[in-house]
CSV table of C-alpha atoms in Angstrom, one decimal:
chain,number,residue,atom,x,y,z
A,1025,UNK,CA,0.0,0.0,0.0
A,1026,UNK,CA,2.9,2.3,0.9
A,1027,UNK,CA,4.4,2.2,-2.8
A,1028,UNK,CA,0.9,2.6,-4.0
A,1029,UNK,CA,0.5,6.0,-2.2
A,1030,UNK,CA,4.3,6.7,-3.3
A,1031,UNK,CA,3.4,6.5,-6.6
A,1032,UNK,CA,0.5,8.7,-6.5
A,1033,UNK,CA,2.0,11.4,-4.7
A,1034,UNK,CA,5.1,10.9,-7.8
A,1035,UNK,CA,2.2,11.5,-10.1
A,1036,UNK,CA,0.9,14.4,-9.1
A,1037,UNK,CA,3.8,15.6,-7.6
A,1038,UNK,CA,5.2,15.8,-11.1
A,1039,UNK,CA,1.6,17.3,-12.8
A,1040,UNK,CA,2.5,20.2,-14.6
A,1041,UNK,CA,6.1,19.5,-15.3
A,1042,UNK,CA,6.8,19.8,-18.9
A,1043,UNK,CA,6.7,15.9,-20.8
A,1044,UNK,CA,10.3,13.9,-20.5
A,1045,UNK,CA,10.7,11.4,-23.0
A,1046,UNK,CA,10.1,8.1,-23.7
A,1047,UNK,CA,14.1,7.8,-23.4
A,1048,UNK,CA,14.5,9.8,-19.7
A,1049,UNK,CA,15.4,6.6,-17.7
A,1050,UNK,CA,16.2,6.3,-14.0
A,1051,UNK,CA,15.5,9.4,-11.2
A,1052,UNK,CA,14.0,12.5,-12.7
A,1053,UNK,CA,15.8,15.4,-11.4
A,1054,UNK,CA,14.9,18.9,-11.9
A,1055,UNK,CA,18.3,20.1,-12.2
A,1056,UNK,CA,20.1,21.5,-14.9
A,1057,UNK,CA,22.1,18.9,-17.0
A,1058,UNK,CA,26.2,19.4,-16.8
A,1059,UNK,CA,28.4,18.8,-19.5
A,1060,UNK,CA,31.0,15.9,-19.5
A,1061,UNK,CA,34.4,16.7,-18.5
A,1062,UNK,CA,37.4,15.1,-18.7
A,1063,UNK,CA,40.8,16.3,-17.0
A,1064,UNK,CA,44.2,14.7,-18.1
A,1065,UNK,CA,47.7,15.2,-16.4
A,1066,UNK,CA,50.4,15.7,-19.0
A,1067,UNK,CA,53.9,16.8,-18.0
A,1068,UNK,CA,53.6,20.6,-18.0
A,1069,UNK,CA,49.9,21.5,-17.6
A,1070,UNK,CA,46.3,19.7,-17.0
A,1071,UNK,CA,43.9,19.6,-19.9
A,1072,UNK,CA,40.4,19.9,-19.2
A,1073,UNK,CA,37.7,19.0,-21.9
A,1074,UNK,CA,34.1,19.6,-21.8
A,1075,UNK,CA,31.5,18.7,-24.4
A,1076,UNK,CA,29.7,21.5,-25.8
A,1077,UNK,CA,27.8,20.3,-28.0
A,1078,UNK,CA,25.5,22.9,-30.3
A,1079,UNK,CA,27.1,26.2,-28.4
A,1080,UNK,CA,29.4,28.6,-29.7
A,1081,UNK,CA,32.0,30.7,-27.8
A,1082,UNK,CA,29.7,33.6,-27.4
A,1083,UNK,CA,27.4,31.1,-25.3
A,1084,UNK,CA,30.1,29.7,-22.4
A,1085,UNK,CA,31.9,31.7,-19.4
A,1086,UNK,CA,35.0,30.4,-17.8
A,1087,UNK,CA,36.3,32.3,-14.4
A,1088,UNK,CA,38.5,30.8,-11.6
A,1089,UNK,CA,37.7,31.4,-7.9
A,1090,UNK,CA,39.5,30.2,-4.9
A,1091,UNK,CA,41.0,26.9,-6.7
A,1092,UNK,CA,37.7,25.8,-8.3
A,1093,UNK,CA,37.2,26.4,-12.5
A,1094,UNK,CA,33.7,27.3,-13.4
A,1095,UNK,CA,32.1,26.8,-16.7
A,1096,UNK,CA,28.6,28.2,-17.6
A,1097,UNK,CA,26.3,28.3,-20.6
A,1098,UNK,CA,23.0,29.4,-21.8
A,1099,UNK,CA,21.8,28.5,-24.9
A,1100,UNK,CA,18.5,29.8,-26.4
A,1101,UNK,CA,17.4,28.5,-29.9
A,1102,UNK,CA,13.8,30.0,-31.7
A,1103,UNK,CA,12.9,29.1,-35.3
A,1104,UNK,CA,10.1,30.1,-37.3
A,1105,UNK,CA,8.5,28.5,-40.2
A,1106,UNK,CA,5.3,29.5,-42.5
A,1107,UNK,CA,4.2,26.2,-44.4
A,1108,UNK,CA,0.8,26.4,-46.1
A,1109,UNK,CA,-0.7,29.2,-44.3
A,1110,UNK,CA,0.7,27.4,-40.7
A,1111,UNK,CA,3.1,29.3,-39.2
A,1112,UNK,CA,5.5,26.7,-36.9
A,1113,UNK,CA,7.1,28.1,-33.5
A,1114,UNK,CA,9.4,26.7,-31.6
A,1115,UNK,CA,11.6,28.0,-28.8
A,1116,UNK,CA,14.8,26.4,-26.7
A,1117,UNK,CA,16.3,27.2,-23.8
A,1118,UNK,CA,18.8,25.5,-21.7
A,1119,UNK,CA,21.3,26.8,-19.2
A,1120,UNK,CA,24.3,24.2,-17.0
A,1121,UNK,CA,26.8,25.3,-14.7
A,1122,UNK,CA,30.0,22.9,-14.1
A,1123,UNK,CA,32.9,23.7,-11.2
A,1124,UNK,CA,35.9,21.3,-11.0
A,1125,UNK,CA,38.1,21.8,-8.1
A,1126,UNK,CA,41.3,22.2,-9.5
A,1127,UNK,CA,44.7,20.7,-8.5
A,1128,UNK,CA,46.9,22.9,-5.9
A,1129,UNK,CA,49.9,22.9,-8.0
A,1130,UNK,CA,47.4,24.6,-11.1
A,1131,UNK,CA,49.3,28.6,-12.2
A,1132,UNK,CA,46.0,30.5,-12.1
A,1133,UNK,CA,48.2,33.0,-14.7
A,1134,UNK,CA,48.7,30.5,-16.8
A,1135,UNK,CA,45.0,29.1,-18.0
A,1136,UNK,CA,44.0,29.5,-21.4
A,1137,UNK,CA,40.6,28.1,-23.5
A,1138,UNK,CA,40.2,27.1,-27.0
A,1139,UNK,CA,36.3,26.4,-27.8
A,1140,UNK,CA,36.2,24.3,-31.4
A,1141,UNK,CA,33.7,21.9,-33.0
A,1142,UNK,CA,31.7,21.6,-29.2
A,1143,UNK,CA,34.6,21.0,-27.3
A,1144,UNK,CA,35.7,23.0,-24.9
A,1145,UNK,CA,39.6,22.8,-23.9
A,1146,UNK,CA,41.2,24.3,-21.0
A,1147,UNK,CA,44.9,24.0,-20.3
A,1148,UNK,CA,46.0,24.8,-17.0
A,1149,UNK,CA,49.8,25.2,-16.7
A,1150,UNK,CA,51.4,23.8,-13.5
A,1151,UNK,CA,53.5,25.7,-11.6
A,1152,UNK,CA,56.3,24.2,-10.8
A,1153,UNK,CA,57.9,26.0,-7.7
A,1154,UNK,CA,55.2,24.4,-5.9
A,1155,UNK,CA,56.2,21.6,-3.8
A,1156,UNK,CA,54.6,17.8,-4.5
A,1157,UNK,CA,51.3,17.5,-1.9
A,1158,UNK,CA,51.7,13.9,-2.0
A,1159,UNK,CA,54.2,11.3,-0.8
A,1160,UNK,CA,54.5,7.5,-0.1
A,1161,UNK,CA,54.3,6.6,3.3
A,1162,UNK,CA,56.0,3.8,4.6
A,1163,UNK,CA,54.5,0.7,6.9
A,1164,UNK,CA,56.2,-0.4,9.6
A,1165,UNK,CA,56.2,-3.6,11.9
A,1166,UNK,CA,54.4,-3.6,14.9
């Protein structure tokens, strides 16, 4: 009886909402959706990728704040069509925001972005008079 009532309050908990589609599977979340990112440690810098698909460079902000890298977007798409005396509307709209914690050894005067085909690059030089923040530890007998 409990999922029963679960259900129920789902359903009209989620009246109103705009339709998801036949393909939205698993827990429907009202928020924003958040680009893929992928960060890669070559020997001189990082090298952060995001996919971007459909924007241009006039759509996405990158700042740095207090060791975290921010990357926002907002893109809005209308298109208008007479056929046969119909006219066809349509309007898009979308925002995301991403933050990625960067490294501690990142040279926040040294970042630079490149935004080509969707894809978003970021190449954050390392600077190298900061010391390692890691080191092994060894185990000793009891």
């Amino acid at each position: 009886m409990d999922w029963l009532r679960g259900e129920i309050d789902r359903l009209f908990e989620d009246f109103g909402r705009p339709a998801s589609s036949i393909f939205s599977f698993g827990n429907r979340s009202p928020a924003a959706p958040v680009p893929a990112v992928e960060l890669v440690d070559d020997d001189k810098a990082y090298r952060l990728t995001a996919e971007l698909p459909g924007l241009s460079e006039q759509d996405i902000a990158v700042s740095i704040a207090d060791g975290v890298l921010d990357i926002s977007g907002e893109k809005k798409e209308e298109s208008e069509r007479k056929d046969k005396g119909y006219l066809y509307s349509e309007r898009r709209y979308g925002s995301f925001h991403r933050q990625v914690s960067l490294p501690s050894d990142v040279d926040q005067n040294g970042i630079t972005a490149q935004f080509k085909d969707g894809i978003l690059t970021v190449t954050l030089a390392k600077d190298e008079n900061v010391p390692a923040r890691s080191r092994k530890i060894e185990i000793g007998k009891a």
